Each structure stands twice: as C-alpha cells, then as structure tokens.
mmCIF file of C-alpha atoms in Angstrom:
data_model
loop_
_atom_site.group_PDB
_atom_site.id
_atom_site.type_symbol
_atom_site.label_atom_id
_atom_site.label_comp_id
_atom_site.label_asym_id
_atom_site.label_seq_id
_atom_site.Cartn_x
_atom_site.Cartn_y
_atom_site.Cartn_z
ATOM 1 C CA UNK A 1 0.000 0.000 0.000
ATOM 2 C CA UNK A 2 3.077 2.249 0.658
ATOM 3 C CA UNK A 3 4.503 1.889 -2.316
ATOM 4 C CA UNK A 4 1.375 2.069 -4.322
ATOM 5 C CA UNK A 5 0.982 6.025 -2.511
ATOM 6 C CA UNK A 6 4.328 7.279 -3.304
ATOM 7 C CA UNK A 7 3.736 6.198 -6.848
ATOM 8 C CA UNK A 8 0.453 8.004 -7.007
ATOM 9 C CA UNK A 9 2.386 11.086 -5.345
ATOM 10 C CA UNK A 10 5.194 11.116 -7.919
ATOM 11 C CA UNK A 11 2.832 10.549 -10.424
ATOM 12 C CA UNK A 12 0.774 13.499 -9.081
ATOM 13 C CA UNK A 13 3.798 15.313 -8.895
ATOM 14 C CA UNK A 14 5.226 14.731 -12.183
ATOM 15 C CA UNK A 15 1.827 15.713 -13.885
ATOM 16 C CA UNK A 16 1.794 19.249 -11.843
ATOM 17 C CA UNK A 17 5.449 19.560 -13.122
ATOM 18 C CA UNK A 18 3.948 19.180 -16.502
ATOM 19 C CA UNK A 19 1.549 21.331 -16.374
ATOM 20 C CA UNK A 20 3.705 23.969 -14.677
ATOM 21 C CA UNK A 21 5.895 23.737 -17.521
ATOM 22 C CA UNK A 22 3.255 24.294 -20.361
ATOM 23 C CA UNK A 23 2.057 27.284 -18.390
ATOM 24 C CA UNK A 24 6.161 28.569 -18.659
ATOM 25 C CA UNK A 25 6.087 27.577 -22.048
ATOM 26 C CA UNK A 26 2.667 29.490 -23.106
ATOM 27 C CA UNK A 27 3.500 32.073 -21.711
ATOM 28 C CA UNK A 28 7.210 32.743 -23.289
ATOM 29 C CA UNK A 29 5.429 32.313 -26.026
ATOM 30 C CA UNK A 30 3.063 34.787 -25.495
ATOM 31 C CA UNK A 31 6.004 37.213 -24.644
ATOM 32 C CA UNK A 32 8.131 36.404 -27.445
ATOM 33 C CA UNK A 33 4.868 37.175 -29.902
ATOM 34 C CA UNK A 34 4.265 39.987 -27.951
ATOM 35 C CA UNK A 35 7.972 41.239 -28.783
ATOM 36 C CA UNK A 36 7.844 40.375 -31.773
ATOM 37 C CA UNK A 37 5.012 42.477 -32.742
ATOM 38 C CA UNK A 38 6.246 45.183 -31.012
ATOM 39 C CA UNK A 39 9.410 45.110 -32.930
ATOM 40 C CA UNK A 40 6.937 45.235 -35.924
ATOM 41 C CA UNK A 41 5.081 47.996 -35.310
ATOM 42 C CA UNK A 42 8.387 50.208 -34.424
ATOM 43 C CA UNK A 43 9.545 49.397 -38.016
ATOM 44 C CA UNK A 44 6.413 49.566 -39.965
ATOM 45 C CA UNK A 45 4.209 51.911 -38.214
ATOM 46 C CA UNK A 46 4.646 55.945 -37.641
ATOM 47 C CA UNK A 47 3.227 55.666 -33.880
ATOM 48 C CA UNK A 48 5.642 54.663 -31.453
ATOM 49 C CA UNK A 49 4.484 51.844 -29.142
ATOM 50 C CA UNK A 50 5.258 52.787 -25.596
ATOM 51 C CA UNK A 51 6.131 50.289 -22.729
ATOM 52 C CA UNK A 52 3.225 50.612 -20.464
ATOM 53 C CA UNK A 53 1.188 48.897 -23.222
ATOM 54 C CA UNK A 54 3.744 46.133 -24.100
ATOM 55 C CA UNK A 55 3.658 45.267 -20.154
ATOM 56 C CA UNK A 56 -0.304 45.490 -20.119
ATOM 57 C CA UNK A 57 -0.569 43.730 -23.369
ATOM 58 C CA UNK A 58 2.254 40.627 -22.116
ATOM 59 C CA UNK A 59 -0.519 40.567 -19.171
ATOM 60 C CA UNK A 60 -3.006 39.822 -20.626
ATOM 61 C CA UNK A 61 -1.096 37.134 -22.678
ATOM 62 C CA UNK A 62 -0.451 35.770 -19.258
ATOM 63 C CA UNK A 63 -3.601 35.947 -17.469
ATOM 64 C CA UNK A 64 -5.269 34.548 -20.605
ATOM 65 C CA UNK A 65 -2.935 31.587 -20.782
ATOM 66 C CA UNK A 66 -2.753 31.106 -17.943
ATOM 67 C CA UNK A 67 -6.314 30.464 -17.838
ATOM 68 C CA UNK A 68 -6.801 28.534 -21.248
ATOM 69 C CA UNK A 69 -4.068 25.713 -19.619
ATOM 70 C CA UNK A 70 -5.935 25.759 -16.188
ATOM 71 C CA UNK A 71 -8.947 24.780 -18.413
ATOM 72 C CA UNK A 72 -7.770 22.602 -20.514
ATOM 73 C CA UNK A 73 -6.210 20.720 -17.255
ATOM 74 C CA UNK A 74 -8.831 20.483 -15.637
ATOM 75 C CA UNK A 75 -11.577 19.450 -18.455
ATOM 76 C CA UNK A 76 -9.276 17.510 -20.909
ATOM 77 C CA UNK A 77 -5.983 16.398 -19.210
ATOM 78 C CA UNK A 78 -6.925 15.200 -15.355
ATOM 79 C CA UNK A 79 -9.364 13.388 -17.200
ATOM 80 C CA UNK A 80 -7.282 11.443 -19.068
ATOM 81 C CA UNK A 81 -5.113 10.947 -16.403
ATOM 82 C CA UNK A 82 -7.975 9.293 -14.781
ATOM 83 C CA UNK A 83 -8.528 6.972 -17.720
ATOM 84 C CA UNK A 84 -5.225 5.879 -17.600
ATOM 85 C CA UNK A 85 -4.820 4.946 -14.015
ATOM 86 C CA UNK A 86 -7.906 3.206 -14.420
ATOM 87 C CA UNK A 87 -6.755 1.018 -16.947
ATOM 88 C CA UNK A 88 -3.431 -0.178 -15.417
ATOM 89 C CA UNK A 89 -5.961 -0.706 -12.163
ATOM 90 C CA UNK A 90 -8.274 -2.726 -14.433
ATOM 91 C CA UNK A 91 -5.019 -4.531 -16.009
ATOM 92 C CA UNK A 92 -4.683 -5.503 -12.593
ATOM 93 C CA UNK A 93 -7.417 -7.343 -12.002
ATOM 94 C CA UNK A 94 -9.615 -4.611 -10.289
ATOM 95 C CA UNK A 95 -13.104 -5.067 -12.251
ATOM 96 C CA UNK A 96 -14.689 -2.722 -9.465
ATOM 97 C CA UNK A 97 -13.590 0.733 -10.758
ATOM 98 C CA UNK A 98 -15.855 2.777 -11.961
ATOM 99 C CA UNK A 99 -15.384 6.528 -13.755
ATOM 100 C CA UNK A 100 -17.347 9.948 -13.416
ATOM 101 C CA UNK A 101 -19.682 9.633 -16.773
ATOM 102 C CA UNK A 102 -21.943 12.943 -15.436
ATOM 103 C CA UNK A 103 -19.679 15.651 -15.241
ATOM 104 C CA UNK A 104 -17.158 17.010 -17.922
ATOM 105 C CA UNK A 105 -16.865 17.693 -21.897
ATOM 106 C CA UNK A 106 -19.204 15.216 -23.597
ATOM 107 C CA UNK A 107 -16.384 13.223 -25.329
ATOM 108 C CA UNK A 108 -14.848 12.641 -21.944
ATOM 109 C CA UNK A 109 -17.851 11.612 -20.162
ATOM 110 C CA UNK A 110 -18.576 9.263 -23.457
ATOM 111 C CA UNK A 111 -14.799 7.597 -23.268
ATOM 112 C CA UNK A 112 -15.760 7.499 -19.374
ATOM 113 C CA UNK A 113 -19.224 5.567 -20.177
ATOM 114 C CA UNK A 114 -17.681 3.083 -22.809
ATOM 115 C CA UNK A 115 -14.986 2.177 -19.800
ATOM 116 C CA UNK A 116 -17.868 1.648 -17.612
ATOM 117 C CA UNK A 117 -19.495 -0.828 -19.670
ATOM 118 C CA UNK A 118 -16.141 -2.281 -20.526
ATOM 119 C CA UNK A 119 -15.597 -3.040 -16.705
ATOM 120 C CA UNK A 120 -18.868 -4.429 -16.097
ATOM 121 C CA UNK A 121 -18.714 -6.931 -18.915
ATOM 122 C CA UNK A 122 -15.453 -8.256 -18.184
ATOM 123 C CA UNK A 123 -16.349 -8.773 -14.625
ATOM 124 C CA UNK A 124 -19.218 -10.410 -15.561
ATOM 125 C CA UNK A 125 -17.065 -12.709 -18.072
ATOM 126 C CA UNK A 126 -14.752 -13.126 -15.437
ATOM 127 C CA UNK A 127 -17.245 -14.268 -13.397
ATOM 128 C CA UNK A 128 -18.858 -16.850 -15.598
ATOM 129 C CA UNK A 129 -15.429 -18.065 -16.427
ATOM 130 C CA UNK A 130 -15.213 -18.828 -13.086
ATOM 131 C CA UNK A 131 -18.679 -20.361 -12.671
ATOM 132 C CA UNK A 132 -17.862 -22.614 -15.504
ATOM 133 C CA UNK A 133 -14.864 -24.065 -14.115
ATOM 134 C CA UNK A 134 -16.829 -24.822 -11.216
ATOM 135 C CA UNK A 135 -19.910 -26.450 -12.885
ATOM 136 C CA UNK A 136 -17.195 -28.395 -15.248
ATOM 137 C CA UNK A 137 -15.382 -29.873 -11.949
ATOM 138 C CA UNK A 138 -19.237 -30.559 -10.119
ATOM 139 C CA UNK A 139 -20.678 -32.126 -13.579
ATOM 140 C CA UNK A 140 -17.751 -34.215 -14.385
ATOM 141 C CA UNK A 141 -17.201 -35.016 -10.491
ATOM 142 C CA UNK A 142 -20.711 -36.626 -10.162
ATOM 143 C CA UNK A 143 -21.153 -39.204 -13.205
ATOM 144 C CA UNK A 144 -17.118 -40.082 -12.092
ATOM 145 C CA UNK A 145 -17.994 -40.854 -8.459
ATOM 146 C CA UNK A 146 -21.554 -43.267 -9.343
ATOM 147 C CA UNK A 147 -18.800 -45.374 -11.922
ATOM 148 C CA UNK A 148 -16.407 -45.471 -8.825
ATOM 149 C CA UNK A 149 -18.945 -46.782 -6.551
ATOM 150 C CA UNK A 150 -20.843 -49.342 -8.824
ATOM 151 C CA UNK A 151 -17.345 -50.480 -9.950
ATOM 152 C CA UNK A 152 -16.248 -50.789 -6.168
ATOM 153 C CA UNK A 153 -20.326 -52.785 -5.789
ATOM 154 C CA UNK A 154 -18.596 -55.227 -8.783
ATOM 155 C CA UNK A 155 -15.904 -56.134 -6.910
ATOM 156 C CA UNK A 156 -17.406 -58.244 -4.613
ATOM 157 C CA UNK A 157 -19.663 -60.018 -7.407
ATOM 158 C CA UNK A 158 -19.870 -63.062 -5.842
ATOM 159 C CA UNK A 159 -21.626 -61.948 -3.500
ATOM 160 C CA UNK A 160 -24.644 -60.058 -5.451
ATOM 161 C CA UNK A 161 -27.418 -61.921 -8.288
ATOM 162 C CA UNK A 162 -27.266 -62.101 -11.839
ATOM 163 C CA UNK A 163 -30.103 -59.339 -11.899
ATOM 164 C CA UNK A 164 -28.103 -57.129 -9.345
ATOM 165 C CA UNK A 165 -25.095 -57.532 -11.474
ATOM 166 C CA UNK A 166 -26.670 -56.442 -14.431
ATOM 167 C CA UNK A 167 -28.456 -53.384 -12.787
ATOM 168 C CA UNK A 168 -25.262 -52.052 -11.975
ATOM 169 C CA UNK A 169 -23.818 -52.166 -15.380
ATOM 170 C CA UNK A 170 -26.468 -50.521 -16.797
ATOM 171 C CA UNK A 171 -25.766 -47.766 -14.341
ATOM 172 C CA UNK A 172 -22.253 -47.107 -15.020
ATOM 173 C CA UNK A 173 -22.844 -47.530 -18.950
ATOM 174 C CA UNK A 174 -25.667 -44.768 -17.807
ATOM 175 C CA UNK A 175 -22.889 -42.309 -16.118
ATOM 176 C CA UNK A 176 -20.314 -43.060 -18.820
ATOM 177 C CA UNK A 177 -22.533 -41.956 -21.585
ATOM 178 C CA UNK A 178 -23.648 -38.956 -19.628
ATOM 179 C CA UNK A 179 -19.934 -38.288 -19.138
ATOM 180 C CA UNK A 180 -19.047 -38.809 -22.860
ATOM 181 C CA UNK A 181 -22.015 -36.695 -24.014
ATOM 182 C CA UNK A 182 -20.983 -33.694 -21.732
ATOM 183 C CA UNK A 183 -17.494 -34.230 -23.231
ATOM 184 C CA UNK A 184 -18.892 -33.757 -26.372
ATOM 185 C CA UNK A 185 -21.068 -30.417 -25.585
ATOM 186 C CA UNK A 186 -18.082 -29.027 -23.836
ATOM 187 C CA UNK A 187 -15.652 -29.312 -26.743
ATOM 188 C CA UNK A 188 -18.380 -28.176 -29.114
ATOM 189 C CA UNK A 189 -19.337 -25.120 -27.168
ATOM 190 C CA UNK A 190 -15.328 -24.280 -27.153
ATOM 191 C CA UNK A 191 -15.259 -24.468 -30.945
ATOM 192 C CA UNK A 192 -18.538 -22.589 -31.349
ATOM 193 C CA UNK A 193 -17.261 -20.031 -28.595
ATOM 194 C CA UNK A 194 -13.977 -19.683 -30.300
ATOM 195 C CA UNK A 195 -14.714 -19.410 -33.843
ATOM 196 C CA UNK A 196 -13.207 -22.640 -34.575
ATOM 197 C CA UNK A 197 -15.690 -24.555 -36.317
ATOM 198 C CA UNK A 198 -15.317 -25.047 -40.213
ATOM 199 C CA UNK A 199 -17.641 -22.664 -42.444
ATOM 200 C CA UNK A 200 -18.601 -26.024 -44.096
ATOM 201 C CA UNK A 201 -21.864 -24.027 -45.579
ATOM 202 C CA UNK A 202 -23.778 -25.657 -48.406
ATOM 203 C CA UNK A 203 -27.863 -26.161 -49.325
ATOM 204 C CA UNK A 204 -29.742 -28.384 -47.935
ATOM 205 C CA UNK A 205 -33.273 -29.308 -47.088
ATOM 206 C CA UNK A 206 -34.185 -27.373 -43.474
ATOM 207 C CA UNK A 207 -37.508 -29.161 -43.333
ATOM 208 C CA UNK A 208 -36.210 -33.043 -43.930
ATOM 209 C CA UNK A 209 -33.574 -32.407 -41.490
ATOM 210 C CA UNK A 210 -36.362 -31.492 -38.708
ATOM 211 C CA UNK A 211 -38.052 -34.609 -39.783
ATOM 212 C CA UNK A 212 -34.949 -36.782 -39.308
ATOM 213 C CA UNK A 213 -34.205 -35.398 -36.150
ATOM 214 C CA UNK A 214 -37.574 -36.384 -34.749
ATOM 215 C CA UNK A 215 -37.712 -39.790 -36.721
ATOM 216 C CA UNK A 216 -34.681 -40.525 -34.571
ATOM 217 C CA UNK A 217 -35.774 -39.250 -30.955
ATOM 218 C CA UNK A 218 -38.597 -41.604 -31.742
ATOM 219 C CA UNK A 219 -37.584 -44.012 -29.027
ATOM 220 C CA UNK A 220 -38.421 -41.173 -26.424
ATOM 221 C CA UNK A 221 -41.498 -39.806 -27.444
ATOM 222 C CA UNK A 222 -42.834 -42.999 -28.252
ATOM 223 C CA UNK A 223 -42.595 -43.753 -24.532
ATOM 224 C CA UNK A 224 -44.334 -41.829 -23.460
ATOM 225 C CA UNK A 225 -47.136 -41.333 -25.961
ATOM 226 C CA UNK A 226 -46.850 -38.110 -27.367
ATOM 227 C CA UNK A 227 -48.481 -37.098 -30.453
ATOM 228 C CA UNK A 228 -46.968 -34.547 -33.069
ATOM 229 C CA UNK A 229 -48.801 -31.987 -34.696
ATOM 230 C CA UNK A 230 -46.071 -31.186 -38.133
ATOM 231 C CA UNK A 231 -46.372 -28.363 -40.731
ATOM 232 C CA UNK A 232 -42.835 -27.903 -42.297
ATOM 233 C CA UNK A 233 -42.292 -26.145 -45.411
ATOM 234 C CA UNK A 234 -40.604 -27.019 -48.147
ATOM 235 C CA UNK A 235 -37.382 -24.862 -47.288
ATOM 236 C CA UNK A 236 -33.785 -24.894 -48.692
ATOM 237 C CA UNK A 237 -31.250 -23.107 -46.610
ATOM 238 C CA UNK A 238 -27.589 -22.733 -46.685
ATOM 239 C CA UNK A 239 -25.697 -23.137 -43.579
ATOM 240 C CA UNK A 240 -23.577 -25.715 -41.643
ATOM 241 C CA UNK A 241 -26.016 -28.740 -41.638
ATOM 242 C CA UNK A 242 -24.063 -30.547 -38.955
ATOM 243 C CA UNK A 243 -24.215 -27.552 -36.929
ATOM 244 C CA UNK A 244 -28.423 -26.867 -37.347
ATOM 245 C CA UNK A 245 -28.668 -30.471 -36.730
ATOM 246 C CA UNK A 246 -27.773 -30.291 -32.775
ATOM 247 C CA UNK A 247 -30.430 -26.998 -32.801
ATOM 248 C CA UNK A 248 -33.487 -29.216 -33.703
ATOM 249 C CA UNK A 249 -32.035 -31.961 -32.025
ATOM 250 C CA UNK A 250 -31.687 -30.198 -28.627
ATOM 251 C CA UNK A 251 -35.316 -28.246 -29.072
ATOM 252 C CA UNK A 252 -37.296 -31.589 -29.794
ATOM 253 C CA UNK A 253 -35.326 -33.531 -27.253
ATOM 254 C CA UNK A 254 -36.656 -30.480 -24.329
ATOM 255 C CA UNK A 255 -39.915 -30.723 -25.210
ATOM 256 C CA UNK A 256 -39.987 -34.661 -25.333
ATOM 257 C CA UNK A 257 -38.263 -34.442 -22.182
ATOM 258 C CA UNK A 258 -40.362 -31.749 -20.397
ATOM 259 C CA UNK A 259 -43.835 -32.579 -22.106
ATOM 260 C CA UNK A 260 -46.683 -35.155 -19.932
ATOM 261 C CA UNK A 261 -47.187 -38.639 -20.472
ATOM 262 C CA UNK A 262 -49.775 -38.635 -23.520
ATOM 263 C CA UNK A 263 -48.756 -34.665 -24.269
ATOM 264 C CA UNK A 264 -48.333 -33.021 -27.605
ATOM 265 C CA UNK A 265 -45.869 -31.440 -29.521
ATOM 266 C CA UNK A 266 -46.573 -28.824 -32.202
ATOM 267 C CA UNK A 267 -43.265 -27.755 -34.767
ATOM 268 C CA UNK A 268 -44.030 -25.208 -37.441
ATOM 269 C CA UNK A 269 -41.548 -24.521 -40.452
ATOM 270 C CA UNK A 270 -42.532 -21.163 -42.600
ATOM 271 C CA UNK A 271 -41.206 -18.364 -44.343
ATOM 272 C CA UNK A 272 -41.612 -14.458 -43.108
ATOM 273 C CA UNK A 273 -40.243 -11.612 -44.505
ATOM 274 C CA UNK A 274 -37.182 -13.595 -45.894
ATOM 275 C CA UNK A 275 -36.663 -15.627 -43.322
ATOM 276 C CA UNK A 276 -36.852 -18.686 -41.905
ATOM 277 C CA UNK A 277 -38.747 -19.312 -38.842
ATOM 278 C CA UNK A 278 -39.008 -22.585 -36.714
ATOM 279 C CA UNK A 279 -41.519 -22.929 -33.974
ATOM 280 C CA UNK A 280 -41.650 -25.774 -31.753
ATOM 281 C CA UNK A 281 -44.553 -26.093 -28.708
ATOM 282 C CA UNK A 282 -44.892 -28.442 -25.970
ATOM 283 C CA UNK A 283 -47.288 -28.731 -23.198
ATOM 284 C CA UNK A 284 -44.918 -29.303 -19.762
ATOM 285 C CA UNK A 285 -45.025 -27.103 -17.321
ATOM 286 C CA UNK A 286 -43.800 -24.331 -18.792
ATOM 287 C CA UNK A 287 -40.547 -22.093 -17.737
ATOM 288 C CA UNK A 288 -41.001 -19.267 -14.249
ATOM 289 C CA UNK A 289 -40.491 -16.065 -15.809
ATOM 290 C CA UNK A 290 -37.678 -14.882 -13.522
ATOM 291 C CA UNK A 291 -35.676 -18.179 -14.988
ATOM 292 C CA UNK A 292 -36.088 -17.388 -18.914
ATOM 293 C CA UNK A 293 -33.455 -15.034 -19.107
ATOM 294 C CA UNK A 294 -30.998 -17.761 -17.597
ATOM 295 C CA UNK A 295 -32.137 -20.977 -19.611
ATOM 296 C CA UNK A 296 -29.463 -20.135 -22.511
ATOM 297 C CA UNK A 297 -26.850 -19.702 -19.426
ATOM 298 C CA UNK A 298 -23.902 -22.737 -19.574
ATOM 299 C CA UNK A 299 -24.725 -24.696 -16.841
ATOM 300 C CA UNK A 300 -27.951 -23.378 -15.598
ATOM 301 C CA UNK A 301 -30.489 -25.692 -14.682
ATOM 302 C CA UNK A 302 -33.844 -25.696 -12.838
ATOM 303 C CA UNK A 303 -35.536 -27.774 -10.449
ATOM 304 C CA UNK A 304 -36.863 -29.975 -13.100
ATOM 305 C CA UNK A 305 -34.027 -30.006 -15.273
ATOM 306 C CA UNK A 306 -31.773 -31.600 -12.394
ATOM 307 C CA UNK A 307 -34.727 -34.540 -12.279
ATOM 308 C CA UNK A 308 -34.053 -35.287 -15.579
ATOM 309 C CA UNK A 309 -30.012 -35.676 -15.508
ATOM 310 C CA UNK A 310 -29.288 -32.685 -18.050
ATOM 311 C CA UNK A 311 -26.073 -30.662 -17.825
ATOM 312 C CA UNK A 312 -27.221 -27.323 -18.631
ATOM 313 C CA UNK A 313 -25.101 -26.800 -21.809
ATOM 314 C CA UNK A 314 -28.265 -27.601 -24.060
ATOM 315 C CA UNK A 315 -29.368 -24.666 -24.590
ATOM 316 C CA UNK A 316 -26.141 -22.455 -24.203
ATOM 317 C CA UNK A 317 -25.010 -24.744 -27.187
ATOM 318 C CA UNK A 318 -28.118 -23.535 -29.435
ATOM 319 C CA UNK A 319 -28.102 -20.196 -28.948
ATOM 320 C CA UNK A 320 -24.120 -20.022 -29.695
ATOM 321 C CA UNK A 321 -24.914 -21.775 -32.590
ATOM 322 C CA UNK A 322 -27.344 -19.709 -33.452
ATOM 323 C CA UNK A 323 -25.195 -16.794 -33.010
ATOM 324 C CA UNK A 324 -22.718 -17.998 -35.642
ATOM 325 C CA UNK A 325 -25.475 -18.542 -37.939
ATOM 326 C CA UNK A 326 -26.631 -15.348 -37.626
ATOM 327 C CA UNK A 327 -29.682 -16.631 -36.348
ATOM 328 C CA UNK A 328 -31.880 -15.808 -33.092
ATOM 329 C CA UNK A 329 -33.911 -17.538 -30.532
ATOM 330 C CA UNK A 330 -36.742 -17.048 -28.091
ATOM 331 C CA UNK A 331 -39.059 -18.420 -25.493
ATOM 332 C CA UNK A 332 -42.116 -17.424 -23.816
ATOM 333 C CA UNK A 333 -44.821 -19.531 -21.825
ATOM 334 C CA UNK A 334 -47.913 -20.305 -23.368
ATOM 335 C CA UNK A 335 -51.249 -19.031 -21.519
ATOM 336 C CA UNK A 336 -53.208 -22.543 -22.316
ATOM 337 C CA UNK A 337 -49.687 -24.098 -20.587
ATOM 338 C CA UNK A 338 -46.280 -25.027 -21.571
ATOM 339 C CA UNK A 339 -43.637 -23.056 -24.031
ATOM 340 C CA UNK A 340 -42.944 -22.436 -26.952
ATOM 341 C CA UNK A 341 -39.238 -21.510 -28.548
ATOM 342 C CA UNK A 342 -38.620 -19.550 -31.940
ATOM 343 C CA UNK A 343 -35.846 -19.974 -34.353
ATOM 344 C CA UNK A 344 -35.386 -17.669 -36.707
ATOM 345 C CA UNK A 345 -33.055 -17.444 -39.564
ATOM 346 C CA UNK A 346 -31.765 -15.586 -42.017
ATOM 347 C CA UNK A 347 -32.709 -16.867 -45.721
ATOM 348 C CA UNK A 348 -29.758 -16.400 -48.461
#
C-alpha cells in the first residue's frame, strides 16, 4: 500500500510539473509574440508603441494563458489521467472501478461511459469463467464418483445376483454416456465459442432435417405417448447442416423431455419476410419467468431439469450456434400451458 501512494504522489507530482511547464512555455510564447510584434510595429508603423502597453498587453497574454491551460487541465488532461490509471488498475485485475460519466466535456464523459461498460462486462465474463470451471469440476465429479462406486459394488460379485449384477452395469454404462455426451457439448461449445468450427456451408433441405431429427428421438417420445402436430415447409437453406442439426435436435429432445405422459408437440416450419422461422410447442409445465433469461446460461439448470439428468449446456449450445449462424432464438410460456421456442433465420 506504501509503495502504491508514493507512486500516485510522484505521479501526481510529475503531472503538476507538466503542467507547470506548459504554463512557462505558453507564456514565453506569449512574450516572445508579444515582442515580436512590437518590434513590428516600431519598423512599420509611424506611432511609437510605448512600454506601459507592451507590459499590459504581455498581461493579458499571461492571465489569458494562464487560464486557457488551467482549463484545458482540468476538463481535458486530469481526465485522461484518470482513464489511464484506471486502466493499469483494471489490467490488474480490479473489475470494481468505476469513472465519473456525469460531469465534464461530452467526449470525456462518453470515453468514461464506454470504460464503464467495458468493466462491467469483463467482470461479468470473469465471473462466468469462473462459474464454468466450477460447474465443469461438479458435472464431471458426479457421473465419475456413481462409476467409482458401482465399480467398487462389482468387486465383490460373488456376493450379489445375476439381476443385481446387471443393474449395476447398466448404471455405469448410464454415467459413462452422460460423461461422454458432456465431453462432447463441452468441446463443441469451445469451438462454437472460439470461432473454430469449419464454415462447411452448403444447401440443404431445413424441413427433412427437422423430420430426421424427430424420426430418430422416436424411441423417447414414443414412450411416453406423445403425439406430433407437423407443418414444415418445403425450405432450402444454406448453412452448416451438422451444426443446425444439434439446434433441432436439442429443441425436440426439451420438449420430449419436459412434455406429460400422452402430451403433444406442435413444430411449425414457414417463411416471413425472408426468413426462416421454426416454432416448436410443448405442453410441460412451462418455464417461471424470472428463470427465462438464464435458460441459454452454460450450466444453468432448474428444479426440473436436475430430475431429468441434463447438464445445462443444451441450450447455451443452441443459442451459440445460433449466433454464428446469424440466427436468433426465443421463449415465452404459453397461456393454455407449456412453451414455446422460436428460431429464426436468415434466408440467403
């Protein structure tokens, strides 16, 4: 702490040493004009100029400058100063710091408004980065311990029936494909994140790739009965097909996943005003209003999310997606029950 106020003194110091000598320096200036004209209007001019107006005319040189550096110190220099010692503070670490955005010229106090916002988002980056790591460890910790314990339960097999055997297996093949899938969605949602995923773009059929997405979740909704109410259009779209593919995957999957035993599911396909829009409704229990806004958040899950053994990157990985596509999605509750999302898409 010392050491960090005698560098803020020097600093101080330095600056006021700065500014003292721009004041010295305007103001020789000033003099040397002021001589100069002087000199000027002895040679070229029949009245004489007399010294009591040189020394009021220097003066006002020197009040006047005097005045203009005091100004421009104190509405255009301190705050850059500020600025800067902000930014080594924020180079630091320090994501707390905020600037004066009410007071001073407007450029300053828009500079000082843009560092605001700056601050605030990479605090909050820093602090999903650091949220993430911790979900990661928690995620990859819990599928990790149920193999270690029904591995430990296989140990002593001689001990436990054929059927007992077998249920155990089928747990830890459970918990290694949970593990393996959120393997998967992690190292997608890095590519996605990171730009790293091949363009790949090229036409394809946006409706038959819907229908092959829910031809193949058939296993699921099957199960439990649910009945699907489909009006796709005949659409061609160019994109990254493997990419769109998760989207519809991850969409249909929720609302299997979320909808009642005998529900239904309604998916529309259609064109509007050059673009392609998906809609897909399901009749669960819809989403609390104060959680929407933190369903596309990596890692977030609800209550009834948790029940059914997701990870919470779902929907993070669609709307990243979706951002590379140059695409948006949406959610809101239905009032007859359940949600509905919207995709929409850009047609080229």
């Amino acid at each position: 702490m010392r050491g960090r106020k005698n560098k803020k003194s020097s600093f101080r110091l330095s600056t006021w040493l700065l500014y003292t000598l721009l004041v010295m320096l305007e103001v020789a200036f000033m003099m040397a004009l002021s001589a100069l004209i002087t000199a000027l209007m002895h040679r070229f001019s029949r009245f004489k100029v007399v010294s009591p107006e040189l020394t009021l005319f220097a003066l006002v040189c020197f009040i006047l400058g005097g005045t203009l550096t005091w100004l421009m110190g104190r509405y255009f220099f301190m705050p850059i100063t500020e600025i800067g010692r902000a930014m080594r503070q924020v180079a630091e670490g320090n994501y707390d710091i905020q600037l004066n955005d009410r007071k001073g010229l407007k450029e300053i106090r828009t500079i000082n408004a843009d560092f605001n916002l700056m601050v605030k988002e990479l605090r909050a980056t820093e602090i999903l980065q650091t949220d993430f790591v911790s979900n990661v460890s928690h995620e990859f910790k819990t599928p990790i311990n149920a193999i270690e314990g029904y591995a430990t339960l296989l140990q002593g097999a001689e001990q436990l029936s054929a059927e007992e055997q077998a249920a155990y297996v089928e747990k830890i093949l459970f918990s290694t494909g949970r593990l393996s899938k959120l393997v998967g969605d992690i190292l997608l949602l890095s590519k996605v994140d990171n730009q790293a995923i091949e363009t790949n773009h090229r036409k394809f059929r946006l409706d038959e790739q819907i229908r092959q997405c829910i031809v193949l979740l058939e296993a699921d909704w099957t199960k439990k009965e649910i009945d699907f109410d489909v009006d796709l259009e005949n659409m061609e779209y160019t994109g990254n097909k493997g990419l769109l593919f998760h989207v519809w995957g991850n969409l249909i999957g929720n609302a299997i996943k979320f909808n009642p035993q005998g529900g239904a599911i309604r998916i529309r396909l259609l064109r509007r005003d050059g673009n392609a829009v998906f809609t897909i409704q399901d009749e669960g229990p819809g989403i609390p209003e104060e959680e929407q806004h933190h369903i596309f958040d990596k890692f977030y899950q609800s209550e009834s999310s948790h029940k059914n053994e997701g990870n919470g990157l779902g929907l993070a990985l669609v709307k990243q997606i979706l951002h590379v596509s140059e695409g948006t999605i949406s959610v809101e509750n239905r009032p007859e029950g359940g949600c509905q999302f919207t995709v929409i898409l850009k047609m080229t």
